[in-house]
PDB file of C-alpha atoms in Angstrom:
ATOM      1  CA  MET P   1       3.950 -28.736 -44.885  1.00 37.00           C
ATOM      2  CA  LEU P   2       6.249 -29.421 -42.307  1.00 33.00           C
ATOM      3  CA  ALA P   3       8.229 -26.087 -43.235  1.00 37.00           C
ATOM      4  CA  VAL P   4       5.156 -24.299 -42.927  1.00 37.00           C
ATOM      5  CA  LEU P   5       4.251 -25.888 -39.443  1.00 33.00           C
ATOM      6  CA  LEU P   6       7.790 -25.496 -37.959  1.00 33.00           C
ATOM      7  CA  SER P   7       7.602 -21.669 -38.890  1.00 33.00           C
ATOM      8  CA  THR P   8       4.360 -21.652 -37.026  1.00 34.00           C
ATOM      9  CA  LEU P   9       5.589 -23.215 -34.096  1.00 37.00           C
ATOM     10  CA  GLY P  10       8.493 -20.783 -33.903  1.00 39.00           C
ATOM     11  CA  GLY P  11       6.446 -17.892 -33.651  1.00 43.00           C
ATOM     12  CA  CYS P  12       4.466 -19.055 -30.570  1.00 50.00           C
ATOM     13  CA  ARG P  13       5.012 -16.886 -27.429  1.00 61.00           C
ATOM     14  CA  SER P  14       4.558 -17.908 -23.711  1.00 73.00           C
ATOM     15  CA  ALA P  15       2.890 -14.461 -23.197  1.00 83.00           C
ATOM     16  CA  HIS P  16       1.849 -10.981 -24.743  1.00 85.00           C
ATOM     17  CA  ILE P  17       1.019  -7.197 -23.728  1.00 90.00           C
ATOM     18  CA  LYS P  18      -2.801  -6.764 -24.625  1.00 92.00           C
ATOM     19  CA  ASP P  19      -2.454  -2.845 -23.647  1.00 93.00           C
ATOM     20  CA  ALA P  20       0.093  -0.649 -21.967  1.00 94.00           C
ATOM     21  CA  TYR P  21      -0.227   3.079 -20.988  1.00 94.00           C
ATOM     22  CA  ILE P  22       0.379   6.113 -18.666  1.00 93.00           C
ATOM     23  CA  SER P  23      -2.577   6.804 -16.211  1.00 91.00           C
ATOM     24  CA  GLY P  24      -2.684   9.882 -13.481  1.00 86.00           C
ATOM     25  CA  ASP P  25      -4.566   7.075 -11.391  1.00 85.00           C
ATOM     26  CA  GLY P  26      -3.825   3.533  -9.919  1.00 83.00           C
ATOM     27  CA  ASP P  27      -7.291   2.426 -11.617  1.00 85.00           C
ATOM     28  CA  GLY P  28      -5.601   3.220 -15.216  1.00 85.00           C
ATOM     29  CA  ILE P  29      -8.998   5.246 -15.953  1.00 86.00           C
ATOM     30  CA  ARG P  30      -7.363   8.535 -16.613  1.00 87.00           C
ATOM     31  CA  ARG P  31      -5.065   7.787 -19.453  1.00 90.00           C
ATOM     32  CA  THR P  32      -2.286  10.396 -20.648  1.00 91.00           C
ATOM     33  CA  SER P  33       0.713  10.831 -22.140  1.00 92.00           C
ATOM     34  CA  CYS P  34       1.600  13.998 -20.345  1.00 93.00           C
ATOM     35  CA  ILE P  35       2.194  14.616 -16.918  1.00 91.00           C
ATOM     36  CA  GLN P  36       2.716  17.451 -14.709  1.00 91.00           C
ATOM     37  CA  PRO P  37       6.233  17.491 -12.664  1.00 92.00           C
ATOM     38  CA  ALA P  38       4.197  18.769  -9.357  1.00 89.00           C
ATOM     39  CA  TRP P  39       2.155  15.370  -9.365  1.00 87.00           C
ATOM     40  CA  ASN P  40       5.105  13.805  -8.213  1.00 87.00           C
ATOM     41  CA  HIS P  41       4.129  10.213  -9.763  1.00 87.00           C
ATOM     42  CA  TYR P  42       2.069   8.439 -12.323  1.00 90.00           C
ATOM     43  CA  PHE P  43       1.071   5.006 -13.086  1.00 91.00           C
ATOM     44  CA  LEU P  44       2.379   2.918 -15.792  1.00 91.00           C
ATOM     45  CA  VAL P  45      -0.706   0.420 -16.660  1.00 92.00           C
ATOM     46  CA  VAL P  46       0.296  -3.088 -18.397  1.00 92.00           C
ATOM     47  CA  GLU P  47      -2.749  -5.614 -19.113  1.00 91.00           C
ATOM     48  CA  LEU P  48      -0.346  -8.686 -19.888  1.00 88.00           C
ATOM     49  CA  MET P  49      -2.010 -12.250 -20.880  1.00 86.00           C
ATOM     50  CA  SER P  50       0.904 -15.163 -19.820  1.00 80.00           C
ATOM     51  CA  PHE P  51       0.198 -18.587 -20.973  1.00 80.00           C
ATOM     52  CA  SER P  52       3.478 -20.121 -18.950  1.00 79.00           C
ATOM     53  CA  GLU P  53       4.288 -19.922 -15.354  1.00 79.00           C
ATOM     54  CA  ASP P  54       7.747 -18.583 -15.703  1.00 81.00           C
ATOM     55  CA  THR P  55       6.830 -15.439 -17.521  1.00 84.00           C
ATOM     56  CA  LEU P  56       8.681 -12.269 -16.648  1.00 85.00           C
ATOM     57  CA  MET P  57       8.194  -8.825 -17.595  1.00 86.00           C
ATOM     58  CA  TRP P  58      10.950  -6.216 -17.161  1.00 84.00           C
ATOM     59  CA  PRO P  59      10.194  -2.442 -17.375  1.00 88.00           C
ATOM     60  CA  PHE P  60      13.031  -0.171 -18.311  1.00 86.00           C
ATOM     61  CA  LEU P  61      12.495   3.620 -18.576  1.00 88.00           C
ATOM     62  CA  VAL P  62      14.352   5.301 -20.844  1.00 88.00           C
ATOM     63  CA  ASP P  63      15.047   9.287 -21.569  1.00 87.00           C
ATOM     64  CA  GLY P  64      14.887  10.948 -24.399  1.00 84.00           C
ATOM     65  CA  GLY P  65      18.793  10.552 -25.140  1.00 80.00           C
ATOM     66  CA  GLY P  66      18.261   6.644 -24.805  1.00 77.00           C
ATOM     67  CA  GLY P  67      19.695   6.485 -21.240  1.00 77.00           C
ATOM     68  CA  VAL P  68      18.323   3.813 -19.008  1.00 77.00           C
ATOM     69  CA  VAL P  69      16.640   5.932 -15.779  1.00 76.00           C
ATOM     70  CA  ALA P  70      16.707   3.636 -12.742  1.00 61.00           C
ATOM     71  CA  PRO P  71      13.173   3.100 -11.980  1.00 57.00           C
ATOM     72  CA  PRO P  72      12.244   3.806  -8.323  1.00 52.00           C
ATOM     73  CA  PHE P  73       8.805   1.872  -8.002  1.00 59.00           C
ATOM     74  CA  SER P  74       6.826   2.781  -4.738  1.00 54.00           C
ATOM     75  CA  SER P  75       7.389   0.165  -1.974  1.00 47.00           C
ATOM     76  CA  GLY P  76       4.102  -1.312  -2.938  1.00 53.00           C
ATOM     77  CA  ASP P  77       5.651  -2.956  -5.678  1.00 57.00           C
ATOM     78  CA  ASN P  78       7.760  -5.016  -3.764  1.00 67.00           C
ATOM     79  CA  GLU P  79       8.606  -7.633  -6.466  1.00 69.00           C
ATOM     80  CA  LEU P  80       9.876  -4.971  -8.423  1.00 71.00           C
ATOM     81  CA  VAL P  81      11.796  -3.476  -6.240  1.00 67.00           C
ATOM     82  CA  GLU P  82      13.447  -6.736  -5.305  1.00 69.00           C
ATOM     83  CA  PHE P  83      13.925  -8.519  -8.666  1.00 69.00           C
ATOM     84  CA  GLY P  84      13.315  -5.602 -11.160  1.00 72.00           C
ATOM     85  CA  ASN P  85      10.713  -7.717 -13.124  1.00 75.00           C
ATOM     86  CA  VAL P  86       7.173  -8.996 -12.423  1.00 78.00           C
ATOM     87  CA  ALA P  87       6.399 -12.660 -12.812  1.00 76.00           C
ATOM     88  CA  PRO P  88       2.980 -12.658 -13.207  1.00 77.00           C
ATOM     89  CA  GLY P  89       2.390 -16.454 -13.692  1.00 75.00           C
ATOM     90  CA  LYS P  90       0.300 -18.141 -15.847  1.00 80.00           C
ATOM     91  CA  SER P  91      -2.808 -15.593 -15.826  1.00 78.00           C
ATOM     92  CA  ASP P  92      -4.225 -12.671 -17.313  1.00 83.00           C
ATOM     93  CA  GLN P  93      -2.903  -9.612 -15.407  1.00 83.00           C
ATOM     94  CA  PHE P  94      -3.504  -6.200 -14.841  1.00 84.00           C
ATOM     95  CA  PHE P  95      -0.481  -4.130 -13.166  1.00 82.00           C
ATOM     96  CA  THR P  96      -0.573  -0.676 -12.123  1.00 85.00           C
ATOM     97  CA  LEU P  97       3.114   0.253 -11.564  1.00 85.00           C
ATOM     98  CA  ASP P  98       3.448   3.709  -9.640  1.00 85.00           C
ATOM     99  CA  TYR P  99       6.486   5.511 -10.800  1.00 86.00           C
ATOM    100  CA  SER P 100       8.077   8.362  -8.698  1.00 84.00           C
ATOM    101  CA  GLU P 101      11.293  10.136  -7.901  1.00 84.00           C
ATOM    102  CA  THR P 102      12.574  10.666  -4.468  1.00 82.00           C
ATOM    103  CA  GLU P 103      15.191  12.506  -2.647  1.00 84.00           C
ATOM    104  CA  VAL P 104      16.368  12.630   1.295  1.00 87.00           C
ATOM    105  CA  ASP P 105      15.067  15.694   3.286  1.00 90.00           C
ATOM    106  CA  GLU P 106      16.725  17.472   6.190  1.00 92.00           C
ATOM    107  CA  GLN P 107      15.297  14.697   8.792  1.00 93.00           C
ATOM    108  CA  GLY P 108      16.561  12.040   6.799  1.00 91.00           C
ATOM    109  CA  ARG P 109      13.539  10.749   5.362  1.00 90.00           C
ATOM    110  CA  VAL P 110      12.804   9.626   1.888  1.00 85.00           C
ATOM    111  CA  VAL P 111      10.111  11.850   0.197  1.00 86.00           C
ATOM    112  CA  ALA P 112       8.689  12.665  -3.376  1.00 84.00           C
ATOM    113  CA  LYS P 113       9.818  15.262  -5.358  1.00 87.00           C
ATOM    114  CA  PRO P 114       8.910  16.637  -8.695  1.00 88.00           C
ATOM    115  CA  LEU P 115       9.206  14.558 -11.654  1.00 89.00           C
ATOM    116  CA  THR P 116      12.185  15.267 -13.919  1.00 90.00           C
ATOM    117  CA  GLU P 117      10.935  17.174 -17.257  1.00 93.00           C
ATOM    118  CA  GLY P 118      11.382  15.874 -20.741  1.00 93.00           C
ATOM    119  CA  PHE P 119      10.647  13.097 -23.141  1.00 93.00           C
ATOM    120  CA  PHE P 120      10.563   9.140 -21.986  1.00 93.00           C
ATOM    121  CA  THR P 121       9.979   6.123 -23.120  1.00 93.00           C
ATOM    122  CA  TRP P 122       8.852   2.699 -20.934  1.00 92.00           C
ATOM    123  CA  HIS P 123      10.007  -0.248 -22.733  1.00 91.00           C
ATOM    124  CA  LEU P 124       8.513  -3.498 -21.544  1.00 91.00           C
ATOM    125  CA  TYR P 125      10.398  -6.838 -22.109  1.00 90.00           C
ATOM    126  CA  LEU P 126       9.113 -10.268 -21.911  1.00 88.00           C
ATOM    127  CA  ASP P 127      11.255 -13.186 -20.842  1.00 82.00           C
ATOM    128  CA  ASP P 128      14.504 -12.992 -22.347  1.00 77.00           C
ATOM    129  CA  GLU P 129      13.839 -11.221 -25.662  1.00 81.00           C
ATOM    130  CA  GLU P 130      16.083  -8.903 -27.015  1.00 85.00           C
ATOM    131  CA  GLU P 131      13.704  -6.278 -28.247  1.00 90.00           C
ATOM    132  CA  PRO P 132      10.821  -4.694 -26.209  1.00 91.00           C
ATOM    133  CA  ARG P 133       7.587  -6.306 -26.599  1.00 91.00           C
ATOM    134  CA  GLU P 134       5.768  -2.920 -26.395  1.00 93.00           C
ATOM    135  CA  SER P 135       6.750   0.952 -25.572  1.00 94.00           C
ATOM    136  CA  VAL P 136       4.954   3.830 -24.061  1.00 94.00           C
ATOM    137  CA  ASN P 137       5.736   7.129 -24.602  1.00 94.00           C
ATOM    138  CA  VAL P 138       5.240   9.871 -21.578  1.00 93.00           C
ATOM    139  CA  GLN P 139       5.984  13.564 -21.491  1.00 93.00           C
ATOM    140  CA  VAL P 140       6.719  15.407 -18.430  1.00 93.00           C
ATOM    141  CA  ALA P 141       5.836  18.847 -18.586  1.00 93.00           C
ATOM    142  CA  PRO P 142       4.505  21.677 -16.354  1.00 92.00           C
ATOM    143  CA  ASN P 143       2.033  22.767 -19.042  1.00 89.00           C
ATOM    144  CA  CYS P 144       0.359  19.086 -19.390  1.00 86.00           C
ATOM    145  CA  PRO P 145      -3.309  19.383 -19.107  1.00 81.00           C
ATOM    146  CA  CYS P 146      -4.917  18.087 -15.605  1.00 72.00           C
ATOM    147  CA  VAL P 147      -5.757  14.632 -16.012  1.00 63.00           C
ATOM    148  CA  GLY P 148      -7.458  14.063 -12.153  1.00 53.00           C
ATOM    149  CA  THR P 149      -4.650  12.469 -10.626  1.00 48.00           C
ATOM    150  CA  ALA P 150      -5.899  10.380  -7.420  1.00 44.00           C
ATOM    151  CA  VAL P 151      -3.622  12.771  -4.987  1.00 46.00           C
ATOM    152  CA  GLY P 152      -5.887  15.589  -6.256  1.00 48.00           C
ATOM    153  CA  ASN P 153      -3.037  18.281  -6.794  1.00 51.00           C
ATOM    154  CA  CYS P 154      -4.747  19.621  -9.712  1.00 55.00           C
ATOM    155  CA  PRO P 155      -5.744  23.168  -9.777  1.00 47.00           C
TER     156      PRO P 155
END
């Protein structure tokens, strides 16, 4: 009986990811797994339930060859920019993480550029776990169907 109780307690986790997906809009309504490079950005949407104040979520973007791509989140995601993770606290959270790629133009301004084409996977880690809790695939290709992005650059 004690062994059963201990194995049950060992399976408890301080948080779990209820859902994770790619969206063409910040509200998470237009789910997709395929983004056109010309859209310049997309959203990683994560629904997370945390039972602990000190839960951390670490998102990593990996290319098709397994290399980690440095995720340049928008300035609206200050916690990610500064720390590389999100600390949701004890709550049920809905995150929309705006992913884009930038470059410096001739005037020295940082501007959005077309997304790099290929197959990518977002790995979402919770706390200090060695394996991702959830993974989300996304393809960036010019032939992706229009999902009506919020920026309105669908033909």
